[in-house]
Short mmCIF file of C-alpha atoms in Angstrom, two decimals:
data_model
loop_
_atom_site.label_atom_id
_atom_site.label_comp_id
_atom_site.label_asym_id
_atom_site.label_seq_id
_atom_site.Cartn_x
_atom_site.Cartn_y
_atom_site.Cartn_z
CA UNK A 1 8.02 -14.70 15.24
CA UNK A 2 5.59 -13.78 12.79
CA UNK A 3 6.93 -13.40 9.48
CA UNK A 4 5.92 -10.25 7.57
CA UNK A 5 3.24 -9.83 5.06
CA UNK A 6 4.31 -8.96 1.57
CA UNK A 7 6.56 -5.58 1.82
CA UNK A 8 4.16 -2.47 0.89
CA UNK A 9 5.39 0.98 0.56
CA UNK A 10 4.04 3.42 3.53
CA UNK A 11 1.03 5.46 1.71
CA UNK A 12 0.66 3.03 -1.60
CA UNK A 13 -2.46 1.79 -1.60
CA UNK A 14 -3.04 -2.04 -1.31
CA UNK A 15 -4.78 -2.63 -4.63
CA UNK A 16 -6.27 -6.79 -5.28
CA UNK A 17 -8.13 -8.12 -8.12
CA UNK A 18 -11.09 -9.93 -6.66
CA UNK A 19 -9.60 -13.26 -6.66
CA UNK A 20 -6.86 -11.81 -4.64
CA UNK A 21 -9.56 -10.39 -2.15
CA UNK A 22 -11.50 -14.07 -2.26
CA UNK A 23 -7.74 -15.79 -1.23
CA UNK A 24 -7.27 -13.15 1.49
CA UNK A 25 -10.50 -13.91 3.19
CA UNK A 26 -9.98 -17.84 2.51
CA UNK A 27 -6.54 -17.18 4.37
CA UNK A 28 -8.54 -15.78 7.61
CA UNK A 29 -10.90 -18.39 7.74
CA UNK A 30 -8.15 -20.84 7.41
CA UNK A 31 -6.23 -19.46 10.16
CA UNK A 32 -9.40 -19.27 12.60
CA UNK A 33 -10.19 -22.82 11.94
CA UNK A 34 -6.45 -23.75 13.01
CA UNK A 35 -6.95 -21.31 16.04
CA UNK A 36 -9.84 -24.01 16.96
CA UNK A 37 -7.89 -26.59 16.51
CA UNK A 38 -4.77 -25.24 18.55
CA UNK A 39 -7.07 -25.78 21.75
CA UNK A 40 -4.98 -25.05 24.86
CA UNK A 41 -1.57 -24.43 23.33
CA UNK A 42 -1.48 -20.93 24.02
CA UNK A 43 2.21 -20.41 22.19
CA UNK A 44 0.54 -21.81 19.10
CA UNK A 45 -3.07 -19.61 19.64
CA UNK A 46 -0.64 -16.51 20.41
CA UNK A 47 1.33 -16.96 16.74
CA UNK A 48 -1.83 -17.48 15.20
CA UNK A 49 -3.31 -14.24 16.65
CA UNK A 50 -0.69 -12.43 15.56
CA UNK A 51 -0.12 -13.69 12.06
CA UNK A 52 -4.35 -12.98 12.39
CA UNK A 53 -3.55 -9.36 13.02
CA UNK A 54 -1.48 -8.57 10.17
CA UNK A 55 -3.68 -10.55 7.72
CA UNK A 56 -6.50 -8.45 9.12
CA UNK A 57 -4.90 -5.46 8.96
CA UNK A 58 -4.22 -6.33 5.15
CA UNK A 59 -7.70 -7.21 4.30
CA UNK A 60 -9.11 -3.42 5.83
CA UNK A 61 -6.80 -1.62 3.64
CA UNK A 62 -7.56 -3.66 -0.09
CA UNK A 63 -9.08 -1.42 -2.94
CA UNK A 64 -10.60 -4.21 -5.08
CA UNK A 65 -9.65 -3.08 -8.65
CA UNK A 66 -12.53 -2.63 -11.07
CA UNK A 67 -10.99 -4.07 -14.13
CA UNK A 68 -13.94 -3.55 -16.50
CA UNK A 69 -13.00 0.26 -16.50
CA UNK A 70 -9.78 -0.12 -17.32
CA UNK A 71 -8.46 1.07 -20.60
CA UNK A 72 -8.64 -2.65 -23.00
CA UNK A 73 -5.09 -1.54 -24.78
CA UNK A 74 -3.32 -0.33 -22.04
CA UNK A 75 -1.09 -2.01 -19.54
CA UNK A 76 -2.80 -1.28 -16.09
CA UNK A 77 -3.24 -2.95 -12.80
CA UNK A 78 -5.27 -6.77 -13.24
CA UNK A 79 -3.76 -7.00 -16.55
CA UNK A 80 -2.53 -9.72 -18.77
CA UNK A 81 0.82 -9.10 -20.81
CA UNK A 82 2.86 -10.78 -23.33
CA UNK A 83 6.36 -9.40 -23.94
CA UNK A 84 9.88 -11.27 -25.22
CA UNK A 85 7.35 -14.28 -25.44
CA UNK A 86 6.55 -14.36 -21.93
CA UNK A 87 3.15 -13.78 -20.27
CA UNK A 88 2.55 -12.37 -16.84
CA UNK A 89 -0.29 -10.83 -14.74
CA UNK A 90 0.27 -7.69 -12.77
CA UNK A 91 -1.54 -8.08 -9.46
CA UNK A 92 -1.03 -7.06 -5.93
CA UNK A 93 1.54 -7.55 -3.39
CA UNK A 94 0.08 -10.26 -1.42
CA UNK A 95 -1.42 -12.18 -4.99
CA UNK A 96 2.25 -12.19 -6.16
CA UNK A 97 3.99 -15.32 -7.25
CA UNK A 98 7.15 -14.13 -10.10
CA UNK A 99 7.49 -18.02 -10.75
CA UNK A 100 3.77 -18.57 -11.68
CA UNK A 101 3.81 -15.27 -13.68
CA UNK A 102 1.87 -13.53 -11.38
CA UNK A 103 4.27 -10.05 -10.73
CA UNK A 104 3.13 -7.49 -7.93
CA UNK A 105 1.95 -3.77 -9.05
CA UNK A 106 5.17 -2.06 -7.48
CA UNK A 107 7.90 -4.35 -9.01
CA UNK A 108 10.44 -2.78 -11.26
CA UNK A 109 8.77 -5.13 -14.53
CA UNK A 110 5.07 -3.89 -13.86
CA UNK A 111 6.13 -0.23 -13.46
CA UNK A 112 8.13 -0.47 -16.76
CA UNK A 113 5.07 -2.18 -18.47
CA UNK A 114 2.24 -0.02 -17.04
CA UNK A 115 1.23 2.66 -19.16
CA UNK A 116 2.36 0.48 -22.32
CA UNK A 117 0.24 -0.80 -25.27
CA UNK A 118 0.96 -3.36 -27.71
CA UNK A 119 3.93 -2.55 -30.33
CA UNK A 120 5.64 -0.39 -27.92
CA UNK A 121 9.04 -1.36 -26.72
CA UNK A 122 11.03 0.07 -23.44
CA UNK A 123 14.66 0.46 -23.46
CA UNK A 124 16.15 -1.24 -20.66
CA UNK A 125 19.75 -0.19 -18.65
CA UNK A 126 22.27 -1.18 -21.36
CA UNK A 127 21.34 -3.21 -24.18
CA UNK A 128 18.31 -5.14 -23.09
CA UNK A 129 14.85 -4.11 -24.38
CA UNK A 130 11.19 -4.93 -23.88
CA UNK A 131 8.85 -5.57 -26.26
CA UNK A 132 4.92 -5.60 -25.61
CA UNK A 133 3.18 -7.91 -27.97
CA UNK A 134 -0.24 -8.13 -26.10
CA UNK A 135 -2.07 -6.50 -23.40
CA UNK A 136 -5.50 -8.20 -22.56
CA UNK A 137 -7.15 -8.16 -19.38
CA UNK A 138 -8.79 -11.38 -20.18
CA UNK A 139 -7.25 -14.43 -18.86
CA UNK A 140 -3.90 -15.91 -21.15
CA UNK A 141 -2.07 -19.00 -20.21
CA UNK A 142 1.43 -17.30 -17.66
CA UNK A 143 4.11 -18.76 -18.05
CA UNK A 144 5.00 -20.52 -15.00
CA UNK A 145 9.13 -20.54 -14.24
CA UNK A 146 10.02 -24.14 -12.94
CA UNK A 147 14.13 -24.72 -12.42
CA UNK A 148 14.88 -21.62 -14.60
CA UNK A 149 13.00 -22.69 -17.24
CA UNK A 150 9.45 -22.24 -18.16
CA UNK A 151 5.91 -24.11 -18.43
CA UNK A 152 2.43 -23.03 -18.89
CA UNK A 153 -0.05 -22.97 -16.39
CA UNK A 154 -4.02 -21.62 -16.24
CA UNK A 155 -4.43 -17.95 -15.85
CA UNK A 156 -5.60 -18.46 -12.16
CA UNK A 157 -4.70 -16.64 -9.08
CA UNK A 158 -4.01 -19.16 -6.28
CA UNK A 159 -3.27 -19.11 -2.83
CA UNK A 160 0.18 -18.64 -1.75
CA UNK A 161 1.95 -17.67 1.43
CA UNK A 162 3.24 -13.90 1.24
CA UNK A 163 6.46 -12.92 -0.17
CA UNK A 164 8.86 -10.21 0.97
CA UNK A 165 11.03 -10.49 -1.96
CA UNK A 166 10.57 -11.22 -5.81
CA UNK A 167 13.31 -12.35 -8.40
CA UNK A 168 13.00 -11.98 -11.81
CA UNK A 169 13.76 -14.68 -14.12
CA UNK A 170 17.30 -13.95 -15.64
CA UNK A 171 16.66 -16.55 -18.60
CA UNK A 172 13.88 -17.88 -20.30
CA UNK A 173 14.70 -21.90 -22.07
CA UNK A 174 12.22 -22.51 -24.65
CA UNK A 175 11.12 -26.30 -24.61
CA UNK A 176 13.00 -28.01 -27.21
CA UNK A 177 11.28 -31.36 -29.15
CA UNK A 178 12.58 -34.62 -27.75
CA UNK A 179 12.04 -36.04 -31.38
CA UNK A 180 14.82 -33.81 -32.69
CA UNK A 181 17.34 -34.72 -30.13
CA UNK A 182 16.30 -38.57 -30.66
CA UNK A 183 17.39 -37.84 -34.75
CA UNK A 184 20.78 -36.30 -33.81
CA UNK A 185 21.55 -39.77 -31.45
CA UNK A 186 21.83 -37.17 -28.46
CA UNK A 187 20.69 -38.68 -24.94
CA UNK A 188 17.25 -37.80 -24.45
CA UNK A 189 15.66 -36.73 -20.16
CA UNK A 190 14.90 -40.59 -20.37
CA UNK A 191 18.09 -41.92 -20.81
CA UNK A 192 20.03 -39.34 -18.12
CA UNK A 193 20.02 -40.89 -14.69
CA UNK A 194 17.67 -39.24 -11.79
CA UNK A 195 19.08 -36.76 -9.69
CA UNK A 196 17.98 -35.99 -6.16
CA UNK A 197 17.73 -32.10 -5.56
CA UNK A 198 17.09 -30.92 -1.69
CA UNK A 199 14.08 -28.81 -1.50
CA UNK A 200 14.06 -25.37 -1.03
CA UNK A 201 10.99 -23.24 -0.83
CA UNK A 202 11.39 -19.81 0.61
CA UNK A 203 8.15 -18.86 1.37
CA UNK A 204 7.02 -22.65 2.98
CA UNK A 205 5.75 -22.50 6.46
CA UNK A 206 7.89 -25.11 8.38
CA UNK A 207 7.00 -26.41 11.86
CA UNK A 208 9.06 -24.60 15.25
CA UNK A 209 9.55 -27.13 17.80
CA UNK A 210 10.71 -27.64 21.52
CA UNK A 211 14.20 -30.36 22.09
CA UNK A 212 11.04 -33.12 22.75
CA UNK A 213 9.88 -32.15 19.43
CA UNK A 214 6.64 -30.65 20.31
CA UNK A 215 5.17 -27.57 17.89
CA UNK A 216 5.14 -24.46 19.39
CA UNK A 217 4.89 -22.09 16.34
CA UNK A 218 5.75 -22.08 13.04
CA UNK A 219 8.09 -19.76 10.63
CA UNK A 220 8.78 -19.68 6.49
CA UNK A 221 11.68 -21.72 5.58
CA UNK A 222 13.77 -17.80 4.54
CA UNK A 223 13.98 -17.13 8.62
CA UNK A 224 14.49 -20.25 9.57
CA UNK A 225 17.71 -20.22 7.78
CA UNK A 226 18.88 -17.01 8.58
CA UNK A 227 20.87 -17.83 11.39
CA UNK A 228 17.73 -17.27 13.90
CA UNK A 229 18.21 -20.59 15.32
CA UNK A 230 14.88 -21.13 15.57
CA UNK A 231 14.66 -25.08 16.53
CA UNK A 232 13.13 -26.67 13.41
CA UNK A 233 12.45 -31.07 12.44
CA UNK A 234 14.09 -32.48 9.69
CA UNK A 235 14.83 -36.51 8.57
CA UNK A 236 17.65 -38.04 7.25
CA UNK A 237 17.67 -41.41 5.12
CA UNK A 238 20.33 -43.60 5.23
CA UNK A 239 19.75 -46.06 2.07
CA UNK A 240 21.50 -49.45 2.63
CA UNK A 241 22.02 -52.61 0.35
CA UNK A 242 22.48 -55.97 1.58
CA UNK A 243 25.93 -55.72 1.98
CA UNK A 244 25.55 -53.02 4.70
CA UNK A 245 27.08 -50.23 2.22
CA UNK A 246 25.00 -46.93 2.51
CA UNK A 247 24.37 -46.20 -1.21
CA UNK A 248 22.48 -43.24 -0.58
CA UNK A 249 21.73 -40.05 1.97
CA UNK A 250 18.60 -38.04 1.71
CA UNK A 251 17.03 -35.13 3.68
CA UNK A 252 13.82 -33.46 3.75
CA UNK A 253 12.36 -30.60 6.07
CA UNK A 254 9.18 -32.18 8.10
CA UNK A 255 6.21 -30.55 6.66
CA UNK A 256 4.11 -28.28 9.26
CA UNK A 257 1.20 -30.60 10.77
CA UNK A 258 2.93 -34.05 9.66
CA UNK A 259 4.93 -36.34 12.02
CA UNK A 260 8.56 -37.27 10.99
CA UNK A 261 7.31 -40.20 9.89
CA UNK A 262 4.79 -39.48 7.74
CA UNK A 263 7.03 -36.65 5.80
CA UNK A 264 9.49 -39.49 5.40
CA UNK A 265 7.28 -41.84 3.29
CA UNK A 266 5.67 -39.15 1.58
CA UNK A 267 8.70 -38.10 0.16
CA UNK A 268 10.55 -40.90 -0.43
CA UNK A 269 7.14 -41.94 -2.79
CA UNK A 270 7.38 -38.25 -4.32
CA UNK A 271 11.03 -37.99 -4.79
CA UNK A 272 12.43 -41.58 -4.78
CA UNK A 273 9.57 -43.87 -6.41
CA UNK A 274 9.28 -45.70 -3.14
CA UNK A 275 6.05 -46.73 -1.25
CA UNK A 276 5.29 -49.20 1.55
CA UNK A 277 8.73 -49.35 2.79
CA UNK A 278 9.29 -49.21 6.41
CA UNK A 279 12.39 -47.40 7.18
CA UNK A 280 13.59 -47.46 11.16
CA UNK A 281 14.43 -44.63 13.31
CA UNK A 282 17.88 -44.98 14.49
CA UNK A 283 18.35 -41.75 16.88
CA UNK A 284 17.31 -38.13 16.81
CA UNK A 285 19.32 -35.28 18.10
CA UNK A 286 20.10 -31.27 17.36
CA UNK A 287 21.83 -29.99 14.39
CA UNK A 288 23.26 -26.56 14.98
CA UNK A 289 24.96 -24.88 11.82
CA UNK A 290 25.70 -20.96 11.36
CA UNK A 291 22.46 -19.96 9.11
CA UNK A 292 19.89 -23.10 11.20
CA UNK A 293 19.29 -24.98 14.14
CA UNK A 294 17.48 -28.62 13.42
CA UNK A 295 15.88 -31.37 15.15
CA UNK A 296 17.16 -34.23 13.28
CA UNK A 297 15.21 -37.49 13.30
CA UNK A 298 18.05 -40.34 11.70
CA UNK A 299 16.18 -43.28 9.92
CA UNK A 300 17.77 -46.05 7.82
CA UNK A 301 16.41 -48.35 5.18
CA UNK A 302 17.74 -51.13 3.35
CA UNK A 303 16.98 -51.58 -0.26
CA UNK A 304 18.70 -52.59 -3.33
CA UNK A 305 16.55 -50.49 -5.59
CA UNK A 306 18.38 -48.02 -8.12
CA UNK A 307 17.62 -44.34 -6.67
CA UNK A 308 18.37 -40.89 -7.67
CA UNK A 309 21.87 -39.71 -6.83
CA UNK A 310 22.27 -37.54 -4.12
CA UNK A 311 24.41 -34.52 -4.52
CA UNK A 312 27.81 -34.32 -4.60
CA UNK A 313 30.36 -32.34 -2.72
CA UNK A 314 31.88 -31.88 1.32
CA UNK A 315 28.79 -29.67 2.35
CA UNK A 316 25.85 -32.09 1.42
CA UNK A 317 27.96 -34.69 2.72
CA UNK A 318 28.72 -32.99 6.36
CA UNK A 319 24.55 -32.92 6.67
CA UNK A 320 25.04 -36.19 7.78
CA UNK A 321 28.21 -36.37 9.84
CA UNK A 322 26.59 -36.63 13.07
CA UNK A 323 23.94 -39.35 12.49
#
């Protein structure tokens, strides 16, 4: 299954920024390199060829917009717009990543902003309003959304995998100085216990494998969790203390191009703060659920470290029921 490119309505020009056009060409270059690496793996080659075909169609239809001809005081394609304290840039559909402040020109928010000027107020359904505060065709600092909280990132167009859906964040939470919390005697981030949050990236590419664990293709996370039953690998980690008691249960999807062991050790360092450890492979099996099919590699490790607290609840614990 080859994931589709980002949605573009029929008959709508495929507008791109210069950065977006360069990113499409770079993606093609990388795919061609992957095809060479695939060697005699005809399944992988066929998958890459089909992906390239879709990509080439986008490159051939791309219409690079000359921003030097845009009206500098009016919102149009390629503009950076500050509204309601947030900064976004209007870009092409393949460039869009709403969590990084990059919105496609066909998105509802972009359609509302295009043609407006600083000072304009847009009435939305209900009592909501959008106030356009600034329009610029020089880079502004974009508002990046991380777990529904905004941080800023430099205004660059980074390469992303195609997105099929965009969702506008429903809430912007402004950063609060830690010093004020300390003065009030409230808990600071340092006082709070670390918590483990399973990673869910709908547009991340994950490997598709056979029952022996050999890679036969790849697909986006969102496609693998729609009940399509395409087998993909995951690692489960059971942390045990010196008394033989299980003190932590953690899991990650195996990254495309990684072995289970490589993904596990990298994620242990990144999310648990453990490095130089050598977990032992206990077993592997196929886990079926209503939404996915995983080839699970179960690892165990002895540690007395204070690790992030795993999620609670029956649904999370059931992931490890057959380990």
